[in-house]
PDB file of C-alpha atoms in Angstrom:
ATOM      1  CA  UNK A   1    -154.013  34.665  60.803  1.00 40.00           C
ATOM      2  CA  UNK A   2    -157.827  34.610  59.886  1.00 43.00           C
ATOM      3  CA  UNK A   3    -160.030  31.665  60.851  1.00 49.00           C
ATOM      4  CA  UNK A   4    -160.476  29.677  57.842  1.00 53.00           C
ATOM      5  CA  UNK A   5    -163.887  27.777  57.093  1.00 56.00           C
ATOM      6  CA  UNK A   6    -163.846  24.068  56.635  1.00 56.00           C
ATOM      7  CA  UNK A   7    -162.051  22.605  53.653  1.00 54.00           C
ATOM      8  CA  UNK A   8    -164.197  20.232  51.712  1.00 50.00           C
ATOM      9  CA  UNK A   9    -163.576  17.928  48.652  1.00 48.00           C
ATOM     10  CA  UNK A  10    -166.225  18.333  46.041  1.00 44.00           C
ATOM     11  CA  UNK A  11    -165.855  16.277  42.787  1.00 37.00           C
ATOM     12  CA  UNK A  12    -162.248  15.756  43.476  1.00 39.00           C
ATOM     13  CA  UNK A  13    -161.442  19.374  44.169  1.00 43.00           C
ATOM     14  CA  UNK A  14    -160.529  21.025  47.276  1.00 49.00           C
ATOM     15  CA  UNK A  15    -162.695  24.000  48.146  1.00 52.00           C
ATOM     16  CA  UNK A  16    -163.239  26.343  51.151  1.00 58.00           C
ATOM     17  CA  UNK A  17    -166.881  26.263  52.449  1.00 55.00           C
ATOM     18  CA  UNK A  18    -168.271  29.598  52.027  1.00 63.00           C
ATOM     19  CA  UNK A  19    -169.804  31.390  55.011  1.00 62.00           C
ATOM     20  CA  UNK A  20    -173.466  30.197  55.888  1.00 62.00           C
ATOM     21  CA  UNK A  21    -173.094  27.337  53.400  1.00 61.00           C
ATOM     22  CA  UNK A  22    -173.887  23.630  54.483  1.00 62.00           C
ATOM     23  CA  UNK A  23    -172.099  20.826  53.140  1.00 57.00           C
ATOM     24  CA  UNK A  24    -173.340  19.571  49.671  1.00 61.00           C
ATOM     25  CA  UNK A  25    -174.217  15.984  48.930  1.00 60.00           C
ATOM     26  CA  UNK A  26    -171.061  13.945  48.502  1.00 55.00           C
ATOM     27  CA  UNK A  27    -168.501  16.267  50.042  1.00 53.00           C
ATOM     28  CA  UNK A  28    -165.916  15.048  52.322  1.00 51.00           C
ATOM     29  CA  UNK A  29    -164.265  17.063  54.817  1.00 67.00           C
ATOM     30  CA  UNK A  30    -160.621  17.747  53.766  1.00 81.00           C
ATOM     31  CA  UNK A  31    -157.506  18.287  55.982  1.00 93.00           C
ATOM     32  CA  UNK A  32    -155.669  21.481  55.517  1.00 97.00           C
ATOM     33  CA  UNK A  33    -152.312  21.187  54.077  1.00 97.00           C
ATOM     34  CA  UNK A  34    -149.696  23.647  55.663  1.00 98.00           C
ATOM     35  CA  UNK A  35    -147.707  25.681  53.464  1.00 98.00           C
ATOM     36  CA  UNK A  36    -145.588  27.161  56.109  1.00 98.00           C
ATOM     37  CA  UNK A  37    -144.713  26.413  59.844  1.00 98.00           C
ATOM     38  CA  UNK A  38    -147.498  27.428  62.466  1.00 98.00           C
ATOM     39  CA  UNK A  39    -147.781  27.959  66.081  1.00 98.00           C
ATOM     40  CA  UNK A  40    -150.732  27.460  68.456  1.00 99.00           C
ATOM     41  CA  UNK A  41    -151.235  28.821  71.980  1.00 99.00           C
ATOM     42  CA  UNK A  42    -152.478  27.437  75.101  1.00 99.00           C
ATOM     43  CA  UNK A  43    -153.294  29.784  78.255  1.00 98.00           C
ATOM     44  CA  UNK A  44    -155.173  29.320  81.259  1.00 98.00           C
ATOM     45  CA  UNK A  45    -157.423  31.993  80.399  1.00 98.00           C
ATOM     46  CA  UNK A  46    -157.884  30.626  76.652  1.00 98.00           C
ATOM     47  CA  UNK A  47    -161.018  28.841  75.290  1.00 98.00           C
ATOM     48  CA  UNK A  48    -161.107  25.810  73.225  1.00 98.00           C
ATOM     49  CA  UNK A  49    -163.624  27.421  71.039  1.00 98.00           C
ATOM     50  CA  UNK A  50    -160.747  29.761  69.988  1.00 98.00           C
ATOM     51  CA  UNK A  51    -158.642  29.177  66.799  1.00 98.00           C
ATOM     52  CA  UNK A  52    -155.468  28.961  69.047  1.00 98.00           C
ATOM     53  CA  UNK A  53    -153.503  31.103  66.683  1.00 98.00           C
ATOM     54  CA  UNK A  54    -152.743  34.084  69.029  1.00 98.00           C
ATOM     55  CA  UNK A  55    -151.348  34.379  72.441  1.00 98.00           C
ATOM     56  CA  UNK A  56    -154.177  36.167  73.910  1.00 98.00           C
ATOM     57  CA  UNK A  57    -157.196  34.963  75.965  1.00 98.00           C
ATOM     58  CA  UNK A  58    -159.409  35.533  72.923  1.00 98.00           C
ATOM     59  CA  UNK A  59    -157.292  33.743  70.563  1.00 98.00           C
ATOM     60  CA  UNK A  60    -155.589  30.692  72.735  1.00 98.00           C
ATOM     61  CA  UNK A  61    -156.914  27.278  73.527  1.00 98.00           C
ATOM     62  CA  UNK A  62    -157.602  26.380  77.187  1.00 98.00           C
ATOM     63  CA  UNK A  63    -156.439  22.893  76.963  1.00 98.00           C
ATOM     64  CA  UNK A  64    -153.191  21.139  75.653  1.00 99.00           C
ATOM     65  CA  UNK A  65    -155.384  18.419  74.311  1.00 98.00           C
ATOM     66  CA  UNK A  66    -157.303  20.657  72.199  1.00 98.00           C
ATOM     67  CA  UNK A  67    -154.122  22.095  70.504  1.00 98.00           C
ATOM     68  CA  UNK A  68    -152.708  18.419  69.810  1.00 98.00           C
ATOM     69  CA  UNK A  69    -156.177  17.345  68.401  1.00 98.00           C
ATOM     70  CA  UNK A  70    -156.040  20.554  66.186  1.00 98.00           C
ATOM     71  CA  UNK A  71    -152.408  19.745  64.879  1.00 98.00           C
ATOM     72  CA  UNK A  72    -153.562  15.982  64.381  1.00 98.00           C
ATOM     73  CA  UNK A  73    -156.126  17.259  62.185  1.00 98.00           C
ATOM     74  CA  UNK A  74    -153.872  18.938  59.708  1.00 98.00           C
ATOM     75  CA  UNK A  75    -151.729  17.638  56.855  1.00 98.00           C
ATOM     76  CA  UNK A  76    -148.151  18.918  58.090  1.00 98.00           C
ATOM     77  CA  UNK A  77    -146.601  18.416  54.799  1.00 98.00           C
ATOM     78  CA  UNK A  78    -142.971  19.119  55.419  1.00 98.00           C
ATOM     79  CA  UNK A  79    -143.558  21.786  57.952  1.00 98.00           C
ATOM     80  CA  UNK A  80    -143.412  21.757  61.813  1.00 98.00           C
ATOM     81  CA  UNK A  81    -145.933  23.024  64.156  1.00 98.00           C
ATOM     82  CA  UNK A  82    -145.373  24.427  67.588  1.00 99.00           C
ATOM     83  CA  UNK A  83    -147.578  24.470  70.696  1.00 99.00           C
ATOM     84  CA  UNK A  84    -146.749  27.077  73.217  1.00 99.00           C
ATOM     85  CA  UNK A  85    -148.057  26.356  76.575  1.00 99.00           C
ATOM     86  CA  UNK A  86    -148.491  29.134  79.140  1.00 98.00           C
ATOM     87  CA  UNK A  87    -147.157  29.578  82.692  1.00 98.00           C
ATOM     88  CA  UNK A  88    -148.892  27.927  85.628  1.00 98.00           C
ATOM     89  CA  UNK A  89    -149.531  24.269  86.608  1.00 98.00           C
ATOM     90  CA  UNK A  90    -151.349  22.080  84.151  1.00 98.00           C
ATOM     91  CA  UNK A  91    -153.017  18.987  85.694  1.00 98.00           C
ATOM     92  CA  UNK A  92    -154.723  17.156  82.887  1.00 98.00           C
ATOM     93  CA  UNK A  93    -152.969  14.213  80.775  1.00 98.00           C
ATOM     94  CA  UNK A  94    -152.468  14.672  77.269  1.00 98.00           C
ATOM     95  CA  UNK A  95    -153.052  11.903  74.863  1.00 98.00           C
ATOM     96  CA  UNK A  96    -150.537  12.359  71.556  1.00 98.00           C
ATOM     97  CA  UNK A  97    -152.364  11.839  68.216  1.00 98.00           C
ATOM     98  CA  UNK A  98    -151.044  10.334  65.214  1.00 98.00           C
ATOM     99  CA  UNK A  99    -149.655  13.018  62.831  1.00 98.00           C
ATOM    100  CA  UNK A 100    -150.078  13.172  59.053  1.00 98.00           C
ATOM    101  CA  UNK A 101    -147.040  14.531  56.822  1.00 98.00           C
ATOM    102  CA  UNK A 102    -143.211  14.699  57.712  1.00 97.00           C
ATOM    103  CA  UNK A 103    -143.529  17.434  59.890  1.00 98.00           C
ATOM    104  CA  UNK A 104    -142.981  17.314  63.799  1.00 98.00           C
ATOM    105  CA  UNK A 105    -144.980  18.921  66.533  1.00 98.00           C
ATOM    106  CA  UNK A 106    -142.966  20.683  69.205  1.00 98.00           C
ATOM    107  CA  UNK A 107    -144.827  21.092  72.535  1.00 99.00           C
ATOM    108  CA  UNK A 108    -143.052  23.788  74.803  1.00 98.00           C
ATOM    109  CA  UNK A 109    -143.411  26.022  77.644  1.00 98.00           C
ATOM    110  CA  UNK A 110    -143.973  29.563  76.583  1.00 98.00           C
ATOM    111  CA  UNK A 111    -140.686  30.817  78.417  1.00 98.00           C
ATOM    112  CA  UNK A 112    -137.391  29.290  77.724  1.00 98.00           C
ATOM    113  CA  UNK A 113    -136.976  27.762  81.189  1.00 98.00           C
ATOM    114  CA  UNK A 114    -137.890  24.686  82.979  1.00 97.00           C
ATOM    115  CA  UNK A 115    -140.188  26.114  85.717  1.00 96.00           C
ATOM    116  CA  UNK A 116    -142.624  28.279  84.399  1.00 98.00           C
ATOM    117  CA  UNK A 117    -144.668  25.682  82.812  1.00 98.00           C
ATOM    118  CA  UNK A 118    -145.321  22.560  84.967  1.00 99.00           C
ATOM    119  CA  UNK A 119    -147.463  19.670  83.908  1.00 99.00           C
ATOM    120  CA  UNK A 120    -148.418  17.721  86.740  1.00 98.00           C
ATOM    121  CA  UNK A 121    -150.818  14.598  86.622  1.00 98.00           C
ATOM    122  CA  UNK A 122    -152.404  12.117  88.899  1.00 98.00           C
ATOM    123  CA  UNK A 123    -153.033   8.441  88.078  1.00 98.00           C
ATOM    124  CA  UNK A 124    -151.927   9.434  84.464  1.00 98.00           C
ATOM    125  CA  UNK A 125    -148.912  10.018  82.100  1.00 98.00           C
ATOM    126  CA  UNK A 126    -148.161  13.625  81.552  1.00 99.00           C
ATOM    127  CA  UNK A 127    -147.906  12.944  77.702  1.00 98.00           C
ATOM    128  CA  UNK A 128    -148.454   9.458  76.079  1.00 98.00           C
ATOM    129  CA  UNK A 129    -149.177   8.225  72.572  1.00 98.00           C
ATOM    130  CA  UNK A 130    -148.972   5.068  70.487  1.00 97.00           C
ATOM    131  CA  UNK A 131    -147.896   5.047  66.796  1.00 96.00           C
ATOM    132  CA  UNK A 132    -148.168   8.804  66.773  1.00 96.00           C
ATOM    133  CA  UNK A 133    -145.222  10.056  64.562  1.00 95.00           C
ATOM    134  CA  UNK A 134    -142.852  12.733  65.734  1.00 98.00           C
ATOM    135  CA  UNK A 135    -143.215  14.920  68.742  1.00 98.00           C
ATOM    136  CA  UNK A 136    -140.714  17.049  70.513  1.00 98.00           C
ATOM    137  CA  UNK A 137    -140.685  18.526  74.106  1.00 98.00           C
ATOM    138  CA  UNK A 138    -138.887  21.382  75.725  1.00 98.00           C
ATOM    139  CA  UNK A 139    -139.011  23.946  78.601  1.00 98.00           C
ATOM    140  CA  UNK A 140    -141.426  22.284  81.020  1.00 98.00           C
ATOM    141  CA  UNK A 141    -141.449  20.757  84.357  1.00 99.00           C
ATOM    142  CA  UNK A 142    -143.103  17.271  84.196  1.00 99.00           C
ATOM    143  CA  UNK A 143    -144.192  15.082  87.249  1.00 98.00           C
ATOM    144  CA  UNK A 144    -146.723  12.522  88.077  1.00 98.00           C
ATOM    145  CA  UNK A 145    -148.429  11.178  91.284  1.00 98.00           C
ATOM    146  CA  UNK A 146    -149.926   7.857  92.063  1.00 98.00           C
ATOM    147  CA  UNK A 147    -149.323   6.235  88.619  1.00 98.00           C
ATOM    148  CA  UNK A 148    -148.072   7.364  85.385  1.00 98.00           C
ATOM    149  CA  UNK A 149    -144.963   8.398  83.566  1.00 98.00           C
ATOM    150  CA  UNK A 150    -143.700  11.881  82.267  1.00 99.00           C
ATOM    151  CA  UNK A 151    -143.269  11.144  78.566  1.00 98.00           C
ATOM    152  CA  UNK A 152    -144.490   7.552  77.296  1.00 98.00           C
ATOM    153  CA  UNK A 153    -144.199   6.484  73.544  1.00 98.00           C
ATOM    154  CA  UNK A 154    -145.533   3.125  72.300  1.00 98.00           C
ATOM    155  CA  UNK A 155    -145.384   1.410  68.823  1.00 98.00           C
ATOM    156  CA  UNK A 156    -143.203   1.670  65.991  1.00 95.00           C
ATOM    157  CA  UNK A 157    -143.403   5.066  64.130  1.00 93.00           C
ATOM    158  CA  UNK A 158    -143.795   6.762  67.560  1.00 97.00           C
ATOM    159  CA  UNK A 159    -140.781   9.213  68.128  1.00 98.00           C
ATOM    160  CA  UNK A 160    -140.551  11.494  70.975  1.00 98.00           C
ATOM    161  CA  UNK A 161    -137.531  13.915  71.277  1.00 98.00           C
ATOM    162  CA  UNK A 162    -136.937  16.119  74.312  1.00 98.00           C
ATOM    163  CA  UNK A 163    -134.636  18.965  75.635  1.00 98.00           C
ATOM    164  CA  UNK A 164    -134.398  21.423  78.308  1.00 98.00           C
ATOM    165  CA  UNK A 165    -136.822  19.580  80.649  1.00 98.00           C
ATOM    166  CA  UNK A 166    -137.097  19.253  84.428  1.00 98.00           C
ATOM    167  CA  UNK A 167    -138.351  15.868  85.599  1.00 99.00           C
ATOM    168  CA  UNK A 168    -140.037  16.040  88.957  1.00 98.00           C
ATOM    169  CA  UNK A 169    -141.222  13.334  91.159  1.00 98.00           C
ATOM    170  CA  UNK A 170    -142.785  10.636  89.051  1.00 98.00           C
ATOM    171  CA  UNK A 171    -144.631   7.473  90.125  1.00 98.00           C
ATOM    172  CA  UNK A 172    -143.188   5.295  87.289  1.00 98.00           C
ATOM    173  CA  UNK A 173    -140.610   6.275  84.748  1.00 98.00           C
ATOM    174  CA  UNK A 174    -139.583   9.888  83.663  1.00 98.00           C
ATOM    175  CA  UNK A 175    -139.139   8.530  80.211  1.00 98.00           C
ATOM    176  CA  UNK A 176    -140.615   5.490  78.593  1.00 98.00           C
ATOM    177  CA  UNK A 177    -140.421   3.626  75.295  1.00 98.00           C
ATOM    178  CA  UNK A 178    -142.132   0.222  74.348  1.00 98.00           C
ATOM    179  CA  UNK A 179    -143.054  -1.825  71.409  1.00 98.00           C
ATOM    180  CA  UNK A 180    -140.663  -0.454  68.855  1.00 98.00           C
ATOM    181  CA  UNK A 181    -140.925   3.367  69.769  1.00 98.00           C
ATOM    182  CA  UNK A 182    -137.964   5.546  69.866  1.00 98.00           C
ATOM    183  CA  UNK A 183    -137.305   8.250  72.593  1.00 98.00           C
ATOM    184  CA  UNK A 184    -134.325  10.572  72.145  1.00 98.00           C
ATOM    185  CA  UNK A 185    -132.759  13.379  74.427  1.00 98.00           C
ATOM    186  CA  UNK A 186    -131.131  15.008  71.417  1.00 97.00           C
ATOM    187  CA  UNK A 187    -127.714  15.661  72.942  1.00 97.00           C
ATOM    188  CA  UNK A 188    -129.529  18.200  75.362  1.00 97.00           C
ATOM    189  CA  UNK A 189    -129.258  19.346  79.012  1.00 98.00           C
ATOM    190  CA  UNK A 190    -132.135  18.281  81.431  1.00 98.00           C
ATOM    191  CA  UNK A 191    -132.593  18.332  85.247  1.00 98.00           C
ATOM    192  CA  UNK A 192    -134.006  15.616  87.373  1.00 99.00           C
ATOM    193  CA  UNK A 193    -135.501  17.092  90.603  1.00 98.00           C
ATOM    194  CA  UNK A 194    -137.631  14.470  91.829  1.00 98.00           C
ATOM    195  CA  UNK A 195    -137.522  10.577  92.501  1.00 98.00           C
ATOM    196  CA  UNK A 196    -139.087   7.958  90.239  1.00 99.00           C
ATOM    197  CA  UNK A 197    -139.200   4.310  89.768  1.00 98.00           C
ATOM    198  CA  UNK A 198    -136.959   4.539  86.846  1.00 98.00           C
ATOM    199  CA  UNK A 199    -135.418   7.717  84.957  1.00 99.00           C
ATOM    200  CA  UNK A 200    -135.391   6.034  81.524  1.00 99.00           C
ATOM    201  CA  UNK A 201    -136.787   2.679  80.486  1.00 98.00           C
ATOM    202  CA  UNK A 202    -137.020   0.717  77.090  1.00 98.00           C
ATOM    203  CA  UNK A 203    -138.902  -2.460  76.463  1.00 98.00           C
ATOM    204  CA  UNK A 204    -140.004  -4.704  73.638  1.00 98.00           C
ATOM    205  CA  UNK A 205    -137.472  -3.825  70.959  1.00 98.00           C
ATOM    206  CA  UNK A 206    -137.686   0.022  71.678  1.00 98.00           C
ATOM    207  CA  UNK A 207    -134.950   2.499  71.913  1.00 98.00           C
ATOM    208  CA  UNK A 208    -134.047   5.261  74.318  1.00 98.00           C
ATOM    209  CA  UNK A 209    -131.082   7.356  73.318  1.00 98.00           C
ATOM    210  CA  UNK A 210    -129.516   9.559  75.967  1.00 98.00           C
ATOM    211  CA  UNK A 211    -126.159   9.686  74.581  1.00 98.00           C
ATOM    212  CA  UNK A 212    -124.254  13.049  74.826  1.00 98.00           C
ATOM    213  CA  UNK A 213    -126.664  14.645  77.068  1.00 98.00           C
ATOM    214  CA  UNK A 214    -126.185  16.429  80.195  1.00 98.00           C
ATOM    215  CA  UNK A 215    -128.351  15.564  83.367  1.00 98.00           C
ATOM    216  CA  UNK A 216    -128.236  17.624  86.483  1.00 98.00           C
ATOM    217  CA  UNK A 217    -129.624  15.677  89.537  1.00 98.00           C
ATOM    218  CA  UNK A 218    -131.073  18.174  92.156  1.00 98.00           C
ATOM    219  CA  UNK A 219    -131.761  17.094  95.678  1.00 98.00           C
ATOM    220  CA  UNK A 220    -130.415  13.533  95.503  1.00 98.00           C
ATOM    221  CA  UNK A 221    -133.501  11.788  93.875  1.00 98.00           C
ATOM    222  CA  UNK A 222    -134.047   8.253  94.519  1.00 98.00           C
ATOM    223  CA  UNK A 223    -134.805   5.592  91.838  1.00 98.00           C
ATOM    224  CA  UNK A 224    -136.503   2.369  93.356  1.00 98.00           C
ATOM    225  CA  UNK A 225    -136.042   0.246  90.544  1.00 98.00           C
ATOM    226  CA  UNK A 226    -133.128   1.462  88.584  1.00 98.00           C
ATOM    227  CA  UNK A 227    -131.906   4.780  86.995  1.00 99.00           C
ATOM    228  CA  UNK A 228    -132.056   2.974  83.619  1.00 99.00           C
ATOM    229  CA  UNK A 229    -133.946  -0.127  82.932  1.00 99.00           C
ATOM    230  CA  UNK A 230    -134.172  -2.272  79.641  1.00 98.00           C
ATOM    231  CA  UNK A 231    -135.808  -5.362  78.834  1.00 98.00           C
ATOM    232  CA  UNK A 232    -137.143  -7.799  75.953  1.00 98.00           C
ATOM    233  CA  UNK A 233    -134.547  -6.915  73.458  1.00 98.00           C
ATOM    234  CA  UNK A 234    -134.836  -3.249  73.960  1.00 98.00           C
ATOM    235  CA  UNK A 235    -131.937  -0.897  74.076  1.00 98.00           C
ATOM    236  CA  UNK A 236    -130.867   2.344  76.041  1.00 98.00           C
ATOM    237  CA  UNK A 237    -127.878   4.285  74.479  1.00 98.00           C
ATOM    238  CA  UNK A 238    -126.278   6.208  77.217  1.00 98.00           C
ATOM    239  CA  UNK A 239    -122.748   6.916  75.640  1.00 98.00           C
ATOM    240  CA  UNK A 240    -120.726  10.030  76.759  1.00 98.00           C
ATOM    241  CA  UNK A 241    -123.213  11.444  79.190  1.00 98.00           C
ATOM    242  CA  UNK A 242    -122.467  13.915  81.624  1.00 98.00           C
ATOM    243  CA  UNK A 243    -123.846  13.826  85.235  1.00 98.00           C
ATOM    244  CA  UNK A 244    -123.679  16.321  88.129  1.00 98.00           C
ATOM    245  CA  UNK A 245    -125.155  15.623  91.595  1.00 98.00           C
ATOM    246  CA  UNK A 246    -126.003  12.233  92.902  1.00 98.00           C
ATOM    247  CA  UNK A 247    -128.775   9.596  93.208  1.00 98.00           C
ATOM    248  CA  UNK A 248    -129.741   6.622  95.207  1.00 98.00           C
ATOM    249  CA  UNK A 249    -130.988   3.054  94.125  1.00 98.00           C
ATOM    250  CA  UNK A 250    -129.634   0.577  91.513  1.00 98.00           C
ATOM    251  CA  UNK A 251    -127.833   2.115  88.676  1.00 98.00           C
ATOM    252  CA  UNK A 252    -129.339  -0.088  85.886  1.00 98.00           C
ATOM    253  CA  UNK A 253    -131.411  -3.191  85.261  1.00 98.00           C
ATOM    254  CA  UNK A 254    -131.030  -5.163  82.086  1.00 98.00           C
ATOM    255  CA  UNK A 255    -133.287  -8.215  81.325  1.00 98.00           C
ATOM    256  CA  UNK A 256    -134.101 -10.716  78.804  1.00 98.00           C
ATOM    257  CA  UNK A 257    -131.515  -9.961  75.941  1.00 98.00           C
ATOM    258  CA  UNK A 258    -131.784  -6.213  76.188  1.00 98.00           C
ATOM    259  CA  UNK A 259    -128.671  -4.083  76.039  1.00 98.00           C
ATOM    260  CA  UNK A 260    -127.747  -0.811  77.987  1.00 98.00           C
ATOM    261  CA  UNK A 261    -124.759   0.641  76.001  1.00 98.00           C
ATOM    262  CA  UNK A 262    -122.407   2.776  77.949  1.00 98.00           C
ATOM    263  CA  UNK A 263    -119.337   2.059  75.820  1.00 98.00           C
ATOM    264  CA  UNK A 264    -117.233   0.593  78.360  1.00 97.00           C
ATOM    265  CA  UNK A 265    -117.714   3.514  80.887  1.00 98.00           C
ATOM    266  CA  UNK A 266    -117.782   1.085  83.809  1.00 97.00           C
ATOM    267  CA  UNK A 267    -120.248  -0.241  86.487  1.00 97.00           C
ATOM    268  CA  UNK A 268    -120.385   3.081  88.491  1.00 98.00           C
ATOM    269  CA  UNK A 269    -120.901   5.426  85.658  1.00 98.00           C
ATOM    270  CA  UNK A 270    -124.834   5.818  85.955  1.00 98.00           C
ATOM    271  CA  UNK A 271    -125.965   7.561  88.697  1.00 98.00           C
ATOM    272  CA  UNK A 272    -127.091   5.701  91.967  1.00 98.00           C
ATOM    273  CA  UNK A 273    -125.661   4.123  95.034  1.00 98.00           C
ATOM    274  CA  UNK A 274    -125.988   0.306  94.243  1.00 98.00           C
ATOM    275  CA  UNK A 275    -124.917  -2.080  91.870  1.00 98.00           C
ATOM    276  CA  UNK A 276    -126.843  -2.759  88.683  1.00 98.00           C
ATOM    277  CA  UNK A 277    -128.454  -5.943  87.796  1.00 98.00           C
ATOM    278  CA  UNK A 278    -128.155  -8.278  84.850  1.00 98.00           C
ATOM    279  CA  UNK A 279    -130.853 -11.117  84.335  1.00 98.00           C
ATOM    280  CA  UNK A 280    -131.706 -13.571  81.584  1.00 98.00           C
ATOM    281  CA  UNK A 281    -129.216 -12.425  79.079  1.00 98.00           C
ATOM    282  CA  UNK A 282    -129.471  -8.729  79.689  1.00 98.00           C
ATOM    283  CA  UNK A 283    -126.319  -6.696  78.885  1.00 98.00           C
ATOM    284  CA  UNK A 284    -124.490  -3.663  80.012  1.00 98.00           C
ATOM    285  CA  UNK A 285    -121.677  -2.825  78.044  1.00 98.00           C
TER     286      UNK A 285
END
């Protein structure tokens, strides 16, 4: 796709700025409105001065953040945008930005596996955002050191979905929702290969949905707080999950009128080797 000059609004009409022109008085930069799905590419030999539209060193972006910022600058209309992340280990944290339109942004590894593309951050979350709209994550390994979560959503309207991920060692939670956010494992298969304080957590009227997903635990990861934690009127839906492998640590923690719903599967249903904890009206049902 050819590079497009900036779009501007002049006297109420949207126009493409001609090459060599400067913005006329009263002109307002306009968002490009998508008329079809689109893909952007991120590579270790890319450049953030590129347009990101081709999977070459001369076309791809250098950073995931640049790709996210570019998508957030569009009007998605009803169309989805995919960001393909190249092979290798990416150490920068990515802040998710608010999306305009009904489409979603899919961020995924370039290959259909969970080992080729690794996001590994220190003292920061791999991907986090507040009031951001709809994002989906696939085919990556995510891990953090010192502090940080792998996927973190905050605020109403923040919707994160994921599938085919490998959750490595994490300083805090692999998956986190707070303040009305929604995180969904979309009936997918995922791997847990590293320990964390919590695998999935929800707080302050947020929801994490893990139901109908398959989780493979590799190497007996340890969860120091709980495999699932919920608090302050939040909910975690963990109905009809399939687990293989084992883990250590408390199976669950539910506090302050939160609900962990397992549809009567029993106290030993979730991975772990010690009993769950209910406090201040928290429920496990």
